[in-house]
mmCIF file of C-alpha atoms in Angstrom:
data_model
loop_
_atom_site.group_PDB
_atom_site.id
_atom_site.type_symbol
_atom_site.label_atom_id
_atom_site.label_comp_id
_atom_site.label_asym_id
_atom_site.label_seq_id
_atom_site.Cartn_x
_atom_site.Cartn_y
_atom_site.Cartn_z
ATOM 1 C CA UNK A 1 -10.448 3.745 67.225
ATOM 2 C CA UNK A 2 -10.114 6.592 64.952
ATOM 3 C CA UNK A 3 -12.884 9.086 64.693
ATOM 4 C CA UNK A 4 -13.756 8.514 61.158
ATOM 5 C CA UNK A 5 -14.757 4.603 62.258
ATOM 6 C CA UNK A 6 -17.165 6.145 64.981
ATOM 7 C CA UNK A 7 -20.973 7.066 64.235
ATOM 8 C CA UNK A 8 -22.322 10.184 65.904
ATOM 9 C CA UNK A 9 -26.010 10.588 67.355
ATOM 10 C CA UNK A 10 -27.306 12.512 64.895
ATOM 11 C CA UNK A 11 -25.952 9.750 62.336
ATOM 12 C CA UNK A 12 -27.556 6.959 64.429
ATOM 13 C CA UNK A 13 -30.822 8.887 64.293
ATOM 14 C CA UNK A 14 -30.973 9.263 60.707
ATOM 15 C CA UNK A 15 -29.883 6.269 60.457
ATOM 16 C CA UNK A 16 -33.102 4.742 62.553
ATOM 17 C CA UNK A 17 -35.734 6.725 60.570
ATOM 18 C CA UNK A 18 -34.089 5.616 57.516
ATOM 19 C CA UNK A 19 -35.051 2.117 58.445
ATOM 20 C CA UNK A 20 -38.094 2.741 59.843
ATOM 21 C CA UNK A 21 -39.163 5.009 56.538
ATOM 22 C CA UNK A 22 -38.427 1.938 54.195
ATOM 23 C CA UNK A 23 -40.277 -0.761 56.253
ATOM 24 C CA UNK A 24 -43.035 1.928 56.434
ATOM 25 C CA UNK A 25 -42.705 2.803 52.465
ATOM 26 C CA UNK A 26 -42.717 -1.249 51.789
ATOM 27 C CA UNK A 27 -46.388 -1.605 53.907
ATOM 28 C CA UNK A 28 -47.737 1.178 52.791
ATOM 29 C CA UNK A 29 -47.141 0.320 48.957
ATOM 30 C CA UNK A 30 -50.620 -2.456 49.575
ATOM 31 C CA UNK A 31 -52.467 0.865 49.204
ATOM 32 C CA UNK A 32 -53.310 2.590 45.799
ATOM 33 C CA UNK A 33 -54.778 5.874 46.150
ATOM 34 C CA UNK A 34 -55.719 8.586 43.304
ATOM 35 C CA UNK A 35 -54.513 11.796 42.969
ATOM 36 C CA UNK A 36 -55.948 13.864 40.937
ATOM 37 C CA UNK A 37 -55.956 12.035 36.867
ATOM 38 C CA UNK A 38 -53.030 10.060 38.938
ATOM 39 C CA UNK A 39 -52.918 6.457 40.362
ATOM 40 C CA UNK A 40 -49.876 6.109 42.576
ATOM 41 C CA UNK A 41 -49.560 3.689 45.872
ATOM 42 C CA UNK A 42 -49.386 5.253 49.264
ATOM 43 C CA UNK A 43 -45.222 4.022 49.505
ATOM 44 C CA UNK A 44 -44.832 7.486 48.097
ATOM 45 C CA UNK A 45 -45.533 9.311 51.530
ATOM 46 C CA UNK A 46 -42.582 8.066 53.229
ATOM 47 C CA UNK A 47 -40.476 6.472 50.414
ATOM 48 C CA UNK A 48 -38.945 9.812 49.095
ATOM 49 C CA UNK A 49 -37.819 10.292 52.886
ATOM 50 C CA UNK A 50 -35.142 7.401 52.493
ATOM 51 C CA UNK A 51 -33.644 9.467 49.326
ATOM 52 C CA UNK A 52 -33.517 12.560 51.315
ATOM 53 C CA UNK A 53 -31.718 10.977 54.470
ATOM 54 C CA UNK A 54 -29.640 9.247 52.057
ATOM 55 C CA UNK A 55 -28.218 12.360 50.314
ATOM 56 C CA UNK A 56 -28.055 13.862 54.262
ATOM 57 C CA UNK A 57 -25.195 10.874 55.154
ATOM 58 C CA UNK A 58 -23.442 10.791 51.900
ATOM 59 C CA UNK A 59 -22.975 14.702 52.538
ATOM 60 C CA UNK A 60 -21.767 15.102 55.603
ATOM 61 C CA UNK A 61 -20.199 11.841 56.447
ATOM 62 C CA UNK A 62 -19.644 10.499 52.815
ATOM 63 C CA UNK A 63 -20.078 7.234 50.781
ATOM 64 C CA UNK A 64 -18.347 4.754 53.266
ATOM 65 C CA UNK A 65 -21.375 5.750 55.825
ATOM 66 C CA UNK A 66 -24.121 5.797 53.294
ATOM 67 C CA UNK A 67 -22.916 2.153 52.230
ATOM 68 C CA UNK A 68 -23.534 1.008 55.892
ATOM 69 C CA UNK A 69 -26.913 2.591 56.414
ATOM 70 C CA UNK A 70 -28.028 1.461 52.752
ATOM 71 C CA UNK A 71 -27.132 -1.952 54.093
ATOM 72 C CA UNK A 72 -28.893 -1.917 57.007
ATOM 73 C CA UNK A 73 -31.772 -0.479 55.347
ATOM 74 C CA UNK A 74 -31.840 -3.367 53.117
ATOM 75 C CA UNK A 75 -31.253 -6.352 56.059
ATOM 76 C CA UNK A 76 -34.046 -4.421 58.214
ATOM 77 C CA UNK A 77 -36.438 -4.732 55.305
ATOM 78 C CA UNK A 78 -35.731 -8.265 54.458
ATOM 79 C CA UNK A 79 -35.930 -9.603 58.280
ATOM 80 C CA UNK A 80 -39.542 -7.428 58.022
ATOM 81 C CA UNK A 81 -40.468 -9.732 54.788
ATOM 82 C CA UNK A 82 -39.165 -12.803 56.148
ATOM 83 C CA UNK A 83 -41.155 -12.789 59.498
ATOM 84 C CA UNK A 84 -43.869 -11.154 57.625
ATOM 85 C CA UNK A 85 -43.959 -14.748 55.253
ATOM 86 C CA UNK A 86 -43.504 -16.549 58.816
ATOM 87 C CA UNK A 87 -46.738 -15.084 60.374
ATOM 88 C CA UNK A 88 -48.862 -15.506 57.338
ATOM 89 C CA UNK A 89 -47.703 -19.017 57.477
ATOM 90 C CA UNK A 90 -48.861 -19.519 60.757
ATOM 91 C CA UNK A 91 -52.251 -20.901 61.268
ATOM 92 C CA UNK A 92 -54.836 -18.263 62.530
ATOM 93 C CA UNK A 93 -57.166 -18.353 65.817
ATOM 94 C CA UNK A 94 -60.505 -20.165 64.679
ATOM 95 C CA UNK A 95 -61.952 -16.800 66.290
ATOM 96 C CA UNK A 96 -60.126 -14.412 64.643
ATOM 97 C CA UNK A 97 -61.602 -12.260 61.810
ATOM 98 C CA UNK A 98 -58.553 -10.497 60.233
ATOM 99 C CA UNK A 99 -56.888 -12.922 58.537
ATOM 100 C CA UNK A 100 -57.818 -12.042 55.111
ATOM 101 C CA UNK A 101 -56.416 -8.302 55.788
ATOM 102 C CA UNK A 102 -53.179 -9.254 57.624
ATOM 103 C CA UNK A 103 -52.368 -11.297 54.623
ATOM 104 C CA UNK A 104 -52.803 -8.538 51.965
ATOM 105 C CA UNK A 105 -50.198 -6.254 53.932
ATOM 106 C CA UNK A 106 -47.847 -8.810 54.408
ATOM 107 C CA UNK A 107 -47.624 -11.901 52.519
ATOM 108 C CA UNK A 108 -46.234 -10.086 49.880
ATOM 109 C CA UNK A 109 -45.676 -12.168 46.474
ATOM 110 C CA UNK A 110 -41.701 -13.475 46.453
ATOM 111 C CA UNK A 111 -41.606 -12.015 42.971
ATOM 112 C CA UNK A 112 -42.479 -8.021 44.717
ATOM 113 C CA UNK A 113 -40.609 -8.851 47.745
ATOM 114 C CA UNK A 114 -37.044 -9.578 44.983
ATOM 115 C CA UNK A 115 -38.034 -6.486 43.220
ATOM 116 C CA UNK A 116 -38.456 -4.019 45.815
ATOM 117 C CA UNK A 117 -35.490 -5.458 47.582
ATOM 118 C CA UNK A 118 -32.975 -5.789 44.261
ATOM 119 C CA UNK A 119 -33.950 -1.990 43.380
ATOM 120 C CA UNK A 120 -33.910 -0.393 46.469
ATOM 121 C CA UNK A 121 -30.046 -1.421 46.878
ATOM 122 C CA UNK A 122 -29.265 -0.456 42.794
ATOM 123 C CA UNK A 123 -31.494 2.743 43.638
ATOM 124 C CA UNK A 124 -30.104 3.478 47.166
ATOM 125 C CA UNK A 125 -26.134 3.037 46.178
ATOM 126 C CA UNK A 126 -26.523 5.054 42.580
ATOM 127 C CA UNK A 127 -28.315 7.701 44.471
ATOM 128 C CA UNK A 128 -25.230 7.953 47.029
ATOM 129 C CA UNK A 129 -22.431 7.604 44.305
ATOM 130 C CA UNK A 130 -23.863 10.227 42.428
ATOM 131 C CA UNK A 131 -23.670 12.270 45.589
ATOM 132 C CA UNK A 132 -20.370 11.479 46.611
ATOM 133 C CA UNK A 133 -18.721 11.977 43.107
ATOM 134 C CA UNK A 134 -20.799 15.182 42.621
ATOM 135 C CA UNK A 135 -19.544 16.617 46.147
ATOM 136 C CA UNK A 136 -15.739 16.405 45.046
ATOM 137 C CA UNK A 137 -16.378 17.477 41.474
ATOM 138 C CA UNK A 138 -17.824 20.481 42.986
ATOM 139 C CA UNK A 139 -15.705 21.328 45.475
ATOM 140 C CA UNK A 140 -18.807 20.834 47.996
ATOM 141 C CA UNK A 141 -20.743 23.577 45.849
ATOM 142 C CA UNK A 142 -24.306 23.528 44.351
ATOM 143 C CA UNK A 143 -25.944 20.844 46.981
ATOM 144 C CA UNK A 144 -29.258 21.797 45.600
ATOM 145 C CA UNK A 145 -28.491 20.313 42.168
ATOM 146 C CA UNK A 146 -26.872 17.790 43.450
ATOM 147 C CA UNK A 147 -29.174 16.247 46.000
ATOM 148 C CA UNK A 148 -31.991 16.810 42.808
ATOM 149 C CA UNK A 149 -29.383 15.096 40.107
ATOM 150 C CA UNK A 150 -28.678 12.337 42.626
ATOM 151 C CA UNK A 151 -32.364 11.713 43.339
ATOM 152 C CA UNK A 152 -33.348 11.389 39.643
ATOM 153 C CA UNK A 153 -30.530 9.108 39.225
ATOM 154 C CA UNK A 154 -31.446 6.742 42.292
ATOM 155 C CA UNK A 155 -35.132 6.635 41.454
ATOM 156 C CA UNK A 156 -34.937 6.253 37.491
ATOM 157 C CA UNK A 157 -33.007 3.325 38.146
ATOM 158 C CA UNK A 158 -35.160 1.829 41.103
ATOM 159 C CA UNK A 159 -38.177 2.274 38.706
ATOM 160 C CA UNK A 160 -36.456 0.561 35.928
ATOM 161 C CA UNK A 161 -35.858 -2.219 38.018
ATOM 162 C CA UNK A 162 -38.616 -2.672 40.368
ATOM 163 C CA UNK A 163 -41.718 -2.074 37.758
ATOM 164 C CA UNK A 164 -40.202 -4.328 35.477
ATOM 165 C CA UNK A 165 -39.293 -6.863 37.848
ATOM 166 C CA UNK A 166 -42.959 -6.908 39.826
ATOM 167 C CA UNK A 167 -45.293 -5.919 36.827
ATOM 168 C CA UNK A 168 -43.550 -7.222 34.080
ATOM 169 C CA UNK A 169 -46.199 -9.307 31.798
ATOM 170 C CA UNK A 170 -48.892 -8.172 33.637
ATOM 171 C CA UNK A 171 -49.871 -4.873 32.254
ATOM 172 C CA UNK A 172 -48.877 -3.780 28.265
ATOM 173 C CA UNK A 173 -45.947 -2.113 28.013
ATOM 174 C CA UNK A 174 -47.107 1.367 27.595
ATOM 175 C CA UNK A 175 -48.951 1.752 31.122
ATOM 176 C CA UNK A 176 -45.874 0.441 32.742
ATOM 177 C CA UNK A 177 -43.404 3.279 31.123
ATOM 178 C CA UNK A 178 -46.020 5.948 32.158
ATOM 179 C CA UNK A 179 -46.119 4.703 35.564
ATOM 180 C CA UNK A 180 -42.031 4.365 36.163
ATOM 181 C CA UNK A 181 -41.785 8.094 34.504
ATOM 182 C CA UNK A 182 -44.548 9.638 37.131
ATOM 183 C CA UNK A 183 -43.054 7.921 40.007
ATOM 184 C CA UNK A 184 -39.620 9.211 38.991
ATOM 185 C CA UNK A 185 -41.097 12.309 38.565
ATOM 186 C CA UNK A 186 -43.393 13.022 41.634
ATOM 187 C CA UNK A 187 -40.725 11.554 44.108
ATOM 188 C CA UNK A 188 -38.515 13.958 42.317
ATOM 189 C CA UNK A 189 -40.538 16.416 42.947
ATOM 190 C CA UNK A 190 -41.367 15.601 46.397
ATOM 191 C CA UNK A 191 -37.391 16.169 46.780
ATOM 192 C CA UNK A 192 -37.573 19.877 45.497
ATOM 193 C CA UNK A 193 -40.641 20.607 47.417
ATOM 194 C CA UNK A 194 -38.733 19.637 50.845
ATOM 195 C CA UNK A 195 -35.180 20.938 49.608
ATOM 196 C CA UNK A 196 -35.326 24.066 52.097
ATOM 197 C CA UNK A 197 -35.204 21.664 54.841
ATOM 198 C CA UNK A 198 -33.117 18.918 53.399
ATOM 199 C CA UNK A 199 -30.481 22.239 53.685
ATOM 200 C CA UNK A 200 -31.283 23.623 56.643
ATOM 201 C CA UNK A 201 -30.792 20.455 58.331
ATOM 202 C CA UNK A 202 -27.736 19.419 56.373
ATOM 203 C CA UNK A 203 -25.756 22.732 57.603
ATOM 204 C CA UNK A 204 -26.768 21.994 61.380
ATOM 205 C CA UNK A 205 -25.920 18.977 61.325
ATOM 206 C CA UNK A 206 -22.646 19.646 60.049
ATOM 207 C CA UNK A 207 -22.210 22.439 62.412
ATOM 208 C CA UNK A 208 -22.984 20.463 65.562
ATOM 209 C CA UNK A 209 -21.256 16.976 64.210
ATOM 210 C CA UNK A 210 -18.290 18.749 63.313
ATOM 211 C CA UNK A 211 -18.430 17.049 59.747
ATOM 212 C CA UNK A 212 -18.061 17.695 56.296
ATOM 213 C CA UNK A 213 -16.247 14.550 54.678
ATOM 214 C CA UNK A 214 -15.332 14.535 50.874
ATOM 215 C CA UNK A 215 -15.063 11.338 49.246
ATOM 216 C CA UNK A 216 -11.201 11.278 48.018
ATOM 217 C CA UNK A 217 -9.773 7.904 47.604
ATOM 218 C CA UNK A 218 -12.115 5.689 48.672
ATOM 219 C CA UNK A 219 -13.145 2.564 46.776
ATOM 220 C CA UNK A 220 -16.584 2.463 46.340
ATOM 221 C CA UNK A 221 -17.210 -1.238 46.259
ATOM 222 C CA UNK A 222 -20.522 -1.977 47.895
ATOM 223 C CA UNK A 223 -19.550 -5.094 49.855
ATOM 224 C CA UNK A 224 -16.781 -3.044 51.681
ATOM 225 C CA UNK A 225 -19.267 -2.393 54.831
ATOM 226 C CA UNK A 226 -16.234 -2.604 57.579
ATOM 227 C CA UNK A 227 -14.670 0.247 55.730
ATOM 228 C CA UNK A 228 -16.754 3.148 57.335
#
């Protein structure tokens, strides 16, 4: 097997918290908390941290093995909805006093459950493309900008879908612009905040993988996942 087809440790382990950060994000958006003048849910702790780790793998091992996480990402958090549906289908223990909670958390509406799902893939795959094109444009310069360009691409366009999708009808028109722009605009930020890392940890993990790929002929159709 060539060495391009193989995934490294520190690829599988990125790879793991990027699952584990969007099943998290996904449970913890039941929550709304205030910040300040600002009403947000509490899926912004750890959903940012799926953008970051997804601008990580598109930079050092390119598109092909951001397309297979991104994948897996999305199948993980679908088998999590689907056996979430499955256990709030089940009856509950005449002794048991939790049912009411359990059910908020995870019998999420099928109309969320689309929405989160459909723009987390658009988000997740513009995010990486951006990267990937950027990278070779560039000549592998200027990874601040373009992990913050990518970012603001990936999120604009899971905000346009998801609050549409989910909130659509429900709330006028105006609130639901406002609340896309600041979610766009504080995961953004959360981005820029963390960006000394998000470097630090790119260049070791280049130096120790041994890998720096640049996205030159590849076709960037999202279905090809046994191209990696």
């Amino acid at each position: 097997m060539k060495k391009e087809n193989l995934v490294s440790v520190p690829f599988m382990v990125l790879g793991i918290v990027f699952c584990v950060c969007l099943v998290a994000a996904n449970l913890l958006e039941t929550k709304v908390v205030q910040m300040g003048l600002i009403t947000v849910t509490a899926g912004l702790i750890v959903f940012p941290i799926s953008y970051i780790i997804n601008d990580c793998i598109a930079e050092v091992w390119g598109f092909r093995k951001a397309r297979l996480i991104i994948w897996m990402g999305f199948l993980m958090n679908f088998m999590v909805v689907a056996l979430g549906q499955i256990a709030v289908a089940l009856p509950a223990a005449s002794f048991w006093e939790g049912e009411e909670g359990f059910n908020f958390v995870f019998g999420m509406a099928p109309r969320i459950a689309v929405a989160s799902l459909t723009a987390f893939l658009v988000g997740s795959f513009i995010n990486a493309y951006v990267m990937s094109r950027m990278k070779v444009a560039s000549q592998g310069r200027n990874f601040s900008a373009r992990a913050i360009l990518s970012t603001v691409a990936g999120e604009s366009a899971d905000s346009l879908i998801f609050f549409p999708l989910a909130f659509g009808g429900l709330m006028p028109l105006t609130e639901l612009a406002k609340l896309m722009l600041v979610q766009v605009v504080l995961k953004t930020a959360y981005e820029v905040i963390i960006l000394p890392v998000t470097i630090r940890v790119v260049n070791y993990i280049k130096k120790v993988d041994d890998s720096d790929v640049y996205d030159e002929h590849i076709s960037y159709n999202v279905l090809k996942i046994k191209d990696i």
